[in-house]
Structures are given as structure tokens and as C-alpha cells.
mmCIF file of C-alpha atoms and ligand atoms in Angstrom:
data_model
loop_
_atom_site.group_PDB
_atom_site.id
_atom_site.type_symbol
_atom_site.label_atom_id
_atom_site.label_comp_id
_atom_site.label_asym_id
_atom_site.label_seq_id
_atom_site.Cartn_x
_atom_site.Cartn_y
_atom_site.Cartn_z
ATOM 1 C CA MET W 1207 36.212 36.721 34.115
ATOM 2 C CA SER W 1208 35.337 34.094 36.550
ATOM 3 C CA SER W 1209 34.535 34.569 40.375
ATOM 4 C CA SER W 1210 37.252 33.616 43.002
ATOM 5 C CA ASP W 1211 36.663 30.792 45.351
ATOM 6 C CA SER W 1212 36.143 31.719 48.946
ATOM 7 C CA THR W 1213 38.086 30.374 51.784
ATOM 8 C CA PRO W 1214 37.133 31.293 55.313
ATOM 9 C CA GLY W 1215 37.701 34.902 55.985
ATOM 10 C CA THR W 1216 38.015 36.105 52.332
ATOM 11 C CA LEU W 1217 36.471 39.202 51.147
ATOM 12 C CA PRO W 1218 34.326 39.313 48.047
ATOM 13 C CA ARG W 1219 35.856 41.209 45.153
ATOM 14 C CA HIS W 1220 32.671 42.459 43.736
ATOM 15 C CA VAL W 1221 29.502 43.231 45.731
ATOM 16 C CA ALA W 1222 26.241 43.761 44.011
ATOM 17 C CA ILE W 1223 23.558 45.342 46.238
ATOM 18 C CA ILE W 1224 19.914 46.173 45.670
ATOM 19 C CA MET W 1225 19.187 49.173 48.054
ATOM 20 C CA ASP W 1226 15.681 48.544 49.193
ATOM 21 C CA GLY W 1227 13.627 50.116 51.876
ATOM 22 C CA ASN W 1228 13.939 53.806 51.435
ATOM 23 C CA GLY W 1229 10.194 54.308 51.341
ATOM 24 C CA ARG W 1230 9.449 52.212 54.346
ATOM 25 C CA TRP W 1231 12.179 53.890 56.492
ATOM 26 C CA ALA W 1232 10.520 57.249 55.721
ATOM 27 C CA LYS W 1233 6.978 55.734 56.393
ATOM 28 C CA ASN W 1234 8.065 54.530 59.793
ATOM 29 C CA ARG W 1235 8.904 58.026 60.578
ATOM 30 C CA LYS W 1236 5.746 59.409 59.105
ATOM 31 C CA LEU W 1237 7.943 61.352 56.559
ATOM 32 C CA PRO W 1238 7.184 61.621 52.852
ATOM 33 C CA ARG W 1239 9.191 58.847 50.792
ATOM 34 C CA PRO W 1240 11.654 61.439 49.264
ATOM 35 C CA PHE W 1241 13.152 61.626 52.775
ATOM 36 C CA GLY W 1242 13.994 57.930 52.619
ATOM 37 C CA HIS W 1243 15.827 58.455 49.157
ATOM 38 C CA ARG W 1244 17.784 61.293 50.597
ATOM 39 C CA GLU W 1245 18.851 59.308 53.668
ATOM 40 C CA GLY W 1246 19.562 56.245 51.309
ATOM 41 C CA VAL W 1247 22.217 58.493 49.524
ATOM 42 C CA LYS W 1248 23.930 58.847 52.940
ATOM 43 C CA ALA W 1249 23.959 55.029 53.283
ATOM 44 C CA LEU W 1250 25.208 54.764 49.638
ATOM 45 C CA ARG W 1251 28.075 57.113 50.484
ATOM 46 C CA ARG W 1252 28.990 55.175 53.738
ATOM 47 C CA VAL W 1253 28.801 51.812 51.924
ATOM 48 C CA VAL W 1254 30.890 52.900 48.864
ATOM 49 C CA GLN W 1255 33.565 54.413 51.317
ATOM 50 C CA HIS W 1256 33.711 51.217 53.331
ATOM 51 C CA GLY W 1257 34.023 49.120 50.216
ATOM 52 C CA ILE W 1258 36.922 51.378 49.201
ATOM 53 C CA ASP W 1259 38.408 51.088 52.523
ATOM 54 C CA ARG W 1260 38.219 47.373 52.641
ATOM 55 C CA GLY W 1261 39.824 47.121 49.266
ATOM 56 C CA LEU W 1262 37.031 45.732 47.115
ATOM 57 C CA ASP W 1263 37.577 45.709 43.275
ATOM 58 C CA ALA W 1264 33.982 46.728 42.469
ATOM 59 C CA MET W 1265 30.620 47.483 43.784
ATOM 60 C CA THR W 1266 27.359 47.634 41.747
ATOM 61 C CA LEU W 1267 24.453 49.395 43.163
ATOM 62 C CA PHE W 1268 20.866 49.190 41.824
ATOM 63 C CA ALA W 1269 19.657 52.801 41.858
ATOM 64 C CA PHE W 1270 16.802 52.475 39.415
ATOM 65 C CA SER W 1271 15.205 49.544 37.646
ATOM 66 C CA SER W 1272 13.589 49.551 34.300
ATOM 67 C CA GLU W 1273 10.466 48.818 36.298
ATOM 68 C CA ASN W 1274 10.838 51.924 38.593
ATOM 69 C CA TRP W 1275 9.359 54.060 35.900
ATOM 70 C CA ARG W 1276 5.892 52.858 37.125
ATOM 71 C CA ARG W 1277 6.218 54.779 40.439
ATOM 72 C CA PRO W 1278 4.360 58.130 40.965
ATOM 73 C CA ALA W 1279 5.747 60.754 38.540
ATOM 74 C CA LEU W 1280 6.862 63.001 41.365
ATOM 75 C CA GLU W 1281 9.016 60.241 42.830
ATOM 76 C CA VAL W 1282 10.540 59.488 39.627
ATOM 77 C CA LYS W 1283 11.300 63.195 39.167
ATOM 78 C CA LEU W 1284 12.772 63.403 42.603
ATOM 79 C CA LEU W 1285 15.127 60.367 42.132
ATOM 80 C CA MET W 1286 16.319 62.045 38.675
ATOM 81 C CA GLU W 1287 17.043 65.077 40.471
ATOM 82 C CA LEU W 1288 18.821 63.250 43.391
ATOM 83 C CA PHE W 1289 21.071 61.257 40.524
ATOM 84 C CA SER W 1290 22.105 64.614 39.036
ATOM 85 C CA VAL W 1291 22.990 66.349 42.514
ATOM 86 C CA VAL W 1292 24.763 63.205 43.755
ATOM 87 C CA LEU W 1293 26.728 62.838 40.541
ATOM 88 C CA ARG W 1294 27.944 66.400 41.044
ATOM 89 C CA SER W 1295 28.615 66.193 44.757
ATOM 90 C CA GLU W 1296 30.412 63.008 44.899
ATOM 91 C CA MET W 1297 32.935 63.616 42.140
ATOM 92 C CA LYS W 1298 35.697 64.987 44.433
ATOM 93 C CA ARG W 1299 35.292 62.079 46.961
ATOM 94 C CA LEU W 1300 35.600 59.596 44.127
ATOM 95 C CA MET W 1301 38.763 61.312 42.840
ATOM 96 C CA ASP W 1302 40.239 61.472 46.255
ATOM 97 C CA ASN W 1303 39.699 57.875 46.656
ATOM 98 C CA ASN W 1304 41.027 56.851 43.115
ATOM 99 C CA ALA W 1305 37.674 55.364 42.383
ATOM 100 C CA ARG W 1306 35.985 55.003 38.983
ATOM 101 C CA LEU W 1307 32.333 55.548 38.445
ATOM 102 C CA ARG W 1308 30.450 53.693 35.746
ATOM 103 C CA PHE W 1309 26.744 53.394 34.715
ATOM 104 C CA VAL W 1310 25.000 50.271 33.422
ATOM 105 C CA GLY W 1311 21.572 50.353 31.887
ATOM 106 C CA ASP W 1312 19.563 51.912 29.058
ATOM 107 C CA ARG W 1313 20.341 55.594 29.266
ATOM 108 C CA THR W 1314 17.913 56.674 26.509
ATOM 109 C CA PRO W 1315 15.104 57.773 28.621
ATOM 110 C CA PHE W 1316 17.151 60.108 30.824
ATOM 111 C CA SER W 1317 17.446 63.725 30.187
ATOM 112 C CA PRO W 1318 20.115 65.038 27.926
ATOM 113 C CA ARG W 1319 21.570 66.956 30.903
ATOM 114 C CA LEU W 1320 21.721 63.714 33.082
ATOM 115 C CA ARG W 1321 23.198 61.670 30.136
ATOM 116 C CA GLU W 1322 25.795 64.337 29.699
ATOM 117 C CA ALA W 1323 26.707 64.426 33.460
ATOM 118 C CA MET W 1324 27.099 60.474 33.360
ATOM 119 C CA ILE W 1325 29.438 60.669 30.518
ATOM 120 C CA GLN W 1326 31.408 63.435 32.162
ATOM 121 C CA ALA W 1327 31.646 61.541 35.436
ATOM 122 C CA GLU W 1328 32.785 58.414 33.662
ATOM 123 C CA GLU W 1329 35.445 60.368 31.703
ATOM 124 C CA THR W 1330 36.581 62.151 34.684
ATOM 125 C CA THR W 1331 37.121 59.087 36.758
ATOM 126 C CA GLY W 1332 37.960 56.714 33.789
ATOM 127 C CA ARG W 1333 41.761 56.822 34.466
ATOM 128 C CA ASN W 1334 41.385 56.028 38.274
ATOM 129 C CA THR W 1335 42.672 52.518 39.192
ATOM 130 C CA GLY W 1336 40.959 51.888 42.647
ATOM 131 C CA MET W 1337 37.567 50.492 43.173
ATOM 132 C CA THR W 1338 34.981 50.622 40.326
ATOM 133 C CA VAL W 1339 31.560 51.898 41.431
ATOM 134 C CA VAL W 1340 28.819 50.872 38.989
ATOM 135 C CA ILE W 1341 25.610 52.531 39.174
ATOM 136 C CA ALA W 1342 22.734 50.540 37.677
ATOM 137 C CA ALA W 1343 20.250 52.982 36.362
ATOM 138 C CA ASN W 1344 17.376 51.974 34.284
ATOM 139 C CA TYR W 1345 18.920 48.596 34.269
ATOM 140 C CA GLY W 1346 17.282 45.215 33.712
ATOM 141 C CA GLY W 1347 18.862 41.812 33.731
ATOM 142 C CA ARG W 1348 16.745 40.693 30.762
ATOM 143 C CA TRP W 1349 17.465 43.855 28.807
ATOM 144 C CA ASP W 1350 21.198 43.106 29.229
ATOM 145 C CA ILE W 1351 20.833 39.622 27.950
ATOM 146 C CA ALA W 1352 18.566 40.758 25.058
ATOM 147 C CA ASN W 1353 21.206 43.334 24.118
ATOM 148 C CA ALA W 1354 23.963 40.618 23.945
ATOM 149 C CA ALA W 1355 21.559 38.484 21.604
ATOM 150 C CA ARG W 1356 20.941 41.329 19.491
ATOM 151 C CA GLU W 1357 24.706 42.164 19.046
ATOM 152 C CA LEU W 1358 25.386 38.498 18.213
ATOM 153 C CA ALA W 1359 22.478 38.208 15.762
ATOM 154 C CA VAL W 1360 24.083 41.214 13.813
ATOM 155 C CA GLU W 1361 27.194 39.388 13.604
ATOM 156 C CA VAL W 1362 25.365 36.435 12.314
ATOM 157 C CA ALA W 1363 23.380 38.492 9.803
ATOM 158 C CA ALA W 1364 26.619 40.181 8.540
ATOM 159 C CA GLY W 1365 28.229 36.664 8.078
ATOM 160 C CA ARG W 1366 30.911 37.280 10.568
ATOM 161 C CA LEU W 1367 29.772 34.594 12.976
ATOM 162 C CA GLN W 1368 28.021 31.107 12.519
ATOM 163 C CA PRO W 1369 25.191 30.303 15.075
ATOM 164 C CA GLU W 1370 26.942 27.142 16.131
ATOM 165 C CA ASP W 1371 29.800 29.372 17.491
ATOM 166 C CA ILE W 1372 27.518 31.019 19.973
ATOM 167 C CA ASP W 1373 28.205 29.696 23.510
ATOM 168 C CA ALA W 1374 28.085 30.967 26.928
ATOM 169 C CA GLY W 1375 31.690 32.326 26.640
ATOM 170 C CA LEU W 1376 30.729 34.429 23.571
ATOM 171 C CA ILE W 1377 27.573 35.743 25.331
ATOM 172 C CA GLN W 1378 29.585 36.615 28.447
ATOM 173 C CA ARG W 1379 31.737 38.817 26.264
ATOM 174 C CA HIS W 1380 28.807 40.718 25.150
ATOM 175 C CA ILE W 1381 27.065 41.122 28.560
ATOM 176 C CA SER W 1382 27.433 44.290 30.735
ATOM 177 C CA LEU W 1383 30.357 44.595 33.211
ATOM 178 C CA ALA W 1384 32.208 41.646 31.398
ATOM 179 C CA ASP W 1385 35.602 43.267 32.289
ATOM 180 C CA LEU W 1386 34.892 43.050 36.022
ATOM 181 C CA PRO W 1387 35.166 40.143 38.191
ATOM 182 C CA GLU W 1388 31.681 38.548 38.538
ATOM 183 C CA PRO W 1389 29.775 39.569 41.701
ATOM 184 C CA ASP W 1390 30.909 37.315 44.389
ATOM 185 C CA LEU W 1391 28.272 38.640 46.812
ATOM 186 C CA PHE W 1392 24.798 40.084 46.284
ATOM 187 C CA ILE W 1393 23.157 41.843 49.139
ATOM 188 C CA ARG W 1394 19.636 43.084 49.335
ATOM 189 C CA THR W 1395 18.304 45.067 52.139
ATOM 190 C CA GLY W 1396 14.896 45.834 52.997
ATOM 191 C CA GLY W 1397 13.582 42.184 53.868
ATOM 192 C CA GLU W 1398 12.421 41.109 50.332
ATOM 193 C CA GLU W 1399 14.195 37.822 49.109
ATOM 194 C CA ARG W 1400 14.188 38.256 45.285
ATOM 195 C CA ILE W 1401 16.685 39.568 42.713
ATOM 196 C CA SER W 1402 14.209 41.725 40.818
ATOM 197 C CA ASN W 1403 15.741 41.372 37.133
ATOM 198 C CA PHE W 1404 19.026 42.662 38.609
ATOM 199 C CA LEU W 1405 22.332 41.053 37.140
ATOM 200 C CA LEU W 1406 20.747 37.746 36.030
ATOM 201 C CA TRP W 1407 23.444 36.473 33.815
ATOM 202 C CA GLN W 1408 26.312 37.821 35.927
ATOM 203 C CA MET W 1409 25.091 36.270 39.353
ATOM 204 C CA ALA W 1410 24.898 32.646 38.193
ATOM 205 C CA TYR W 1411 27.580 31.755 40.984
ATOM 206 C CA THR W 1412 26.985 34.625 43.358
ATOM 207 C CA GLU W 1413 26.522 34.159 47.207
ATOM 208 C CA PHE W 1414 23.041 35.807 48.056
ATOM 209 C CA TYR W 1415 22.678 37.695 51.425
ATOM 210 C CA PHE W 1416 19.449 39.105 52.497
ATOM 211 C CA THR W 1417 18.758 41.297 55.539
ATOM 212 C CA ASP W 1418 15.837 42.983 56.991
ATOM 213 C CA CYS W 1419 17.872 46.177 57.576
ATOM 214 C CA LEU W 1420 16.251 49.088 55.549
ATOM 215 C CA TRP W 1421 18.743 50.757 53.114
ATOM 216 C CA PRO W 1422 18.938 53.950 55.084
ATOM 217 C CA ASP W 1423 20.040 52.092 58.211
ATOM 218 C CA PHE W 1424 22.749 50.079 56.539
ATOM 219 C CA ASP W 1425 26.119 51.062 57.540
ATOM 220 C CA GLU W 1426 29.702 49.771 57.863
ATOM 221 C CA ALA W 1427 28.929 47.134 60.449
ATOM 222 C CA ALA W 1428 26.070 45.802 58.359
ATOM 223 C CA LEU W 1429 28.283 45.431 55.381
ATOM 224 C CA ASP W 1430 31.089 43.760 57.463
ATOM 225 C CA ALA W 1431 28.324 41.311 58.719
ATOM 226 C CA ALA W 1432 27.571 40.503 55.040
ATOM 227 C CA PHE W 1433 31.258 40.024 54.379
ATOM 228 C CA ASP W 1434 31.470 37.679 57.557
ATOM 229 C CA SER W 1435 28.626 35.716 56.131
ATOM 230 C CA PHE W 1436 30.395 35.369 52.704
ATOM 231 C CA GLY W 1437 33.640 34.303 54.173
ATOM 232 C CA ARG W 1438 32.052 31.432 56.156
ATOM 233 C CA ARG W 1439 30.566 29.844 52.925
ATOM 234 C CA GLN W 1440 31.999 27.281 50.895
ATOM 235 C CA ARG W 1441 31.730 28.002 47.107
ATOM 236 C CA ARG W 1442 31.680 24.818 45.130
ATOM 237 C CA PHE W 1443 31.081 25.835 41.452
ATOM 238 C CA GLY W 1444 29.685 22.488 40.672
ATOM 239 C CA ARG W 1445 32.558 20.597 42.599
ATOM 240 C CA THR W 1446 31.935 18.429 45.824
ATOM 241 C CA GLY W 1447 32.743 19.843 49.251
ATOM 242 C CA ASP W 1448 35.817 17.263 49.538
ATOM 243 C CA GLN W 1449 37.063 18.502 46.224
ATOM 244 C CA VAL W 1450 37.082 22.060 47.154
ATOM 245 C CA GLU W 1451 38.663 21.283 50.503
ATOM 246 C CA GLN W 1452 41.411 19.315 48.727
ATOM 247 C CA ARG W 1453 42.020 22.375 46.283
ATOM 248 C CA GLY W 1454 42.198 24.628 49.176
ATOM 249 C CA ALA W 1455 44.437 22.430 51.214
HETATM 250 C C1 FPP Y 932 14.437 51.326 46.937
HETATM 251 O O1 FPP Y 932 13.607 51.791 47.945
HETATM 252 C C2 FPP Y 932 15.278 52.347 46.461
HETATM 253 C C3 FPP Y 932 15.160 52.865 45.226
HETATM 254 C C4 FPP Y 932 14.306 52.658 44.167
HETATM 255 C C5 FPP Y 932 16.164 53.991 44.848
HETATM 256 C C6 FPP Y 932 17.547 53.927 45.408
HETATM 257 C C7 FPP Y 932 18.096 55.205 45.443
HETATM 258 C C8 FPP Y 932 18.934 55.727 46.396
HETATM 259 C C9 FPP Y 932 19.506 54.805 47.406
HETATM 260 C C10 FPP Y 932 19.339 57.024 46.364
HETATM 261 C C11 FPP Y 932 19.964 57.550 45.248
HETATM 262 C C12 FPP Y 932 21.010 56.875 44.431
HETATM 263 C C13 FPP Y 932 21.908 57.464 43.693
HETATM 264 C C14 FPP Y 932 22.736 56.417 42.902
HETATM 265 C C15 FPP Y 932 22.285 58.740 43.719
HETATM 266 P P1 FPP Y 932 12.179 51.719 47.962
HETATM 267 O O2 FPP Y 932 11.591 53.174 47.663
HETATM 268 O O3 FPP Y 932 11.629 50.677 46.951
HETATM 269 O O4 FPP Y 932 11.667 51.278 49.461
HETATM 270 P P2 FPP Y 932 10.258 50.718 49.788
HETATM 271 O O5 FPP Y 932 10.495 49.250 49.322
HETATM 272 O O6 FPP Y 932 10.347 50.598 51.325
HETATM 273 O O7 FPP Y 932 9.168 51.396 49.229
#
């Protein structure tokens, strides 16, 4: 699916977020890093609820990258525990809000219990028709593209597909989240201005918004500020500004 054009004041349909700055938030308060992650869960709850209230179609949140395994073992353990706890504690809220929960990423390294909880959550919320909340867990954009390439290679090897038939549209159909609108807006908190192997394919035309705000401090007003910035941008998708204005007129 393609992204929507944005005219002034329009909201994004799909927002992708890198929730960065939990560790620094804790350090600023002389607290251990886990406190930052716990506070980060509160921000996650606020932001998802606000996305639901503002009528977004989807939100994709980067909870754990394929590179995050390099962190100290204790921090990785704590993050895994936090995922399990949050999964259980948020189900009612998601159901009450008619929201769907999905996961994207390679689940194989997660514990069988966590994997089971992920499947359960997806099944329980699967028939809801409101906002889709996607948690990117052990996700990497390059992993995603490599997966799509492998699936197509299998088709070619089986003689069901000719190499010359492979184009961007076909890759798109094999990439994660192909059934959702492409992210219109990407937000990264915590001051770094990079996409860190997030949705590399999906964000070809996404508007980027970076803020110094540390993730645990991110709230409804901060999300609205990002929406306002998005609403003021002219998205051209390769066309000229004049062409876009004529189409919008
Ligand atoms: C980045 O901050 C944050 C993470 C790697 C984890 C994100 C997790 C949460 C917000 C809470 C749990 C999420 C779910 C889905 C239950 P950082 O630790 O890299 O911060 P720093 O850059 O200041 O060190």
C-alpha cells in the first residue's frame, strides 16, 4: 500500500517510533537503567492511547533491535521480563480500545513462554478493527529485506517465478507490514538522528522527526508536536511542489 499525501493539518496514518533515551533518563536521576525502561513502558502506554484517541491506523514501536542483544546480559533479561509483564498487563486495555497487537521480527531467540504469549496476544486481538500496534522485537530492516529475498529465491528455485519478474512491487509484497499503510511519520526520541536498521524498506517516503526529548518524558503533547510538524510538510513523492499544489487544489 502506498502512503497518503499530506495537506496542511493532516494526521499521519501510520507512525513508526524509535523509543530512545530510557538509559539516559535513569542516569540523569542517578538511577539504574532498568528504572528508565520501566518509565519507558509508561510513555509507551500514553503514546499508544493517544494514537488510538487521535484515530491513527497503525503505530510501530521499536522495542528491541537485533543489535540490542549486545547489551549487558542483565539488561537483556530485564527487557525480556518487561515484555512478558507488559504483554499480560496491556491485553485488557487493548481489547477495550478495539486495538490489534502484532509483532514483527525474528522470534526464534525468545523463550518459548514469551513466544507463546506473543501468539496468544496476536490471536486474542486479531479480530479487533481499531488501531494496529506493532511491536518490533528482535527486528532489523536488513533482516526483513533478506527474508523477502530468500522467499523470492525459493520461488525462483522451484520454477514458479522468473528472475526478470522480480521488481519493487513483488519485494514489497514479501516485506513485513505490507498489509498496513507505509509509515507516514517516523519519530526518534533521545537526540540521535539515525534510523538504526529500523524499517529500511518501508520508510522510503516517510517523513522523519527527531526530538531531544528522552523517551520516558515523551507524552501526548510531544506526539501532537510531531503531528503538527508532519502536517506542515509538503510530501512530493518525486513530483514538483507546483504539481503537488495543483493536485491538492
Ligand atoms: C532505548 O533506550 C530503549 C530500548 C532499547 C528499549 C525500549 C523498551 C521500552 C520502551 C519498554 C518496554 C517495551 C515494551 C514493548 C514492553 P536506551 O536504553 O537505548 O536509552 P539510552 O540511549 O539513553 O541508553
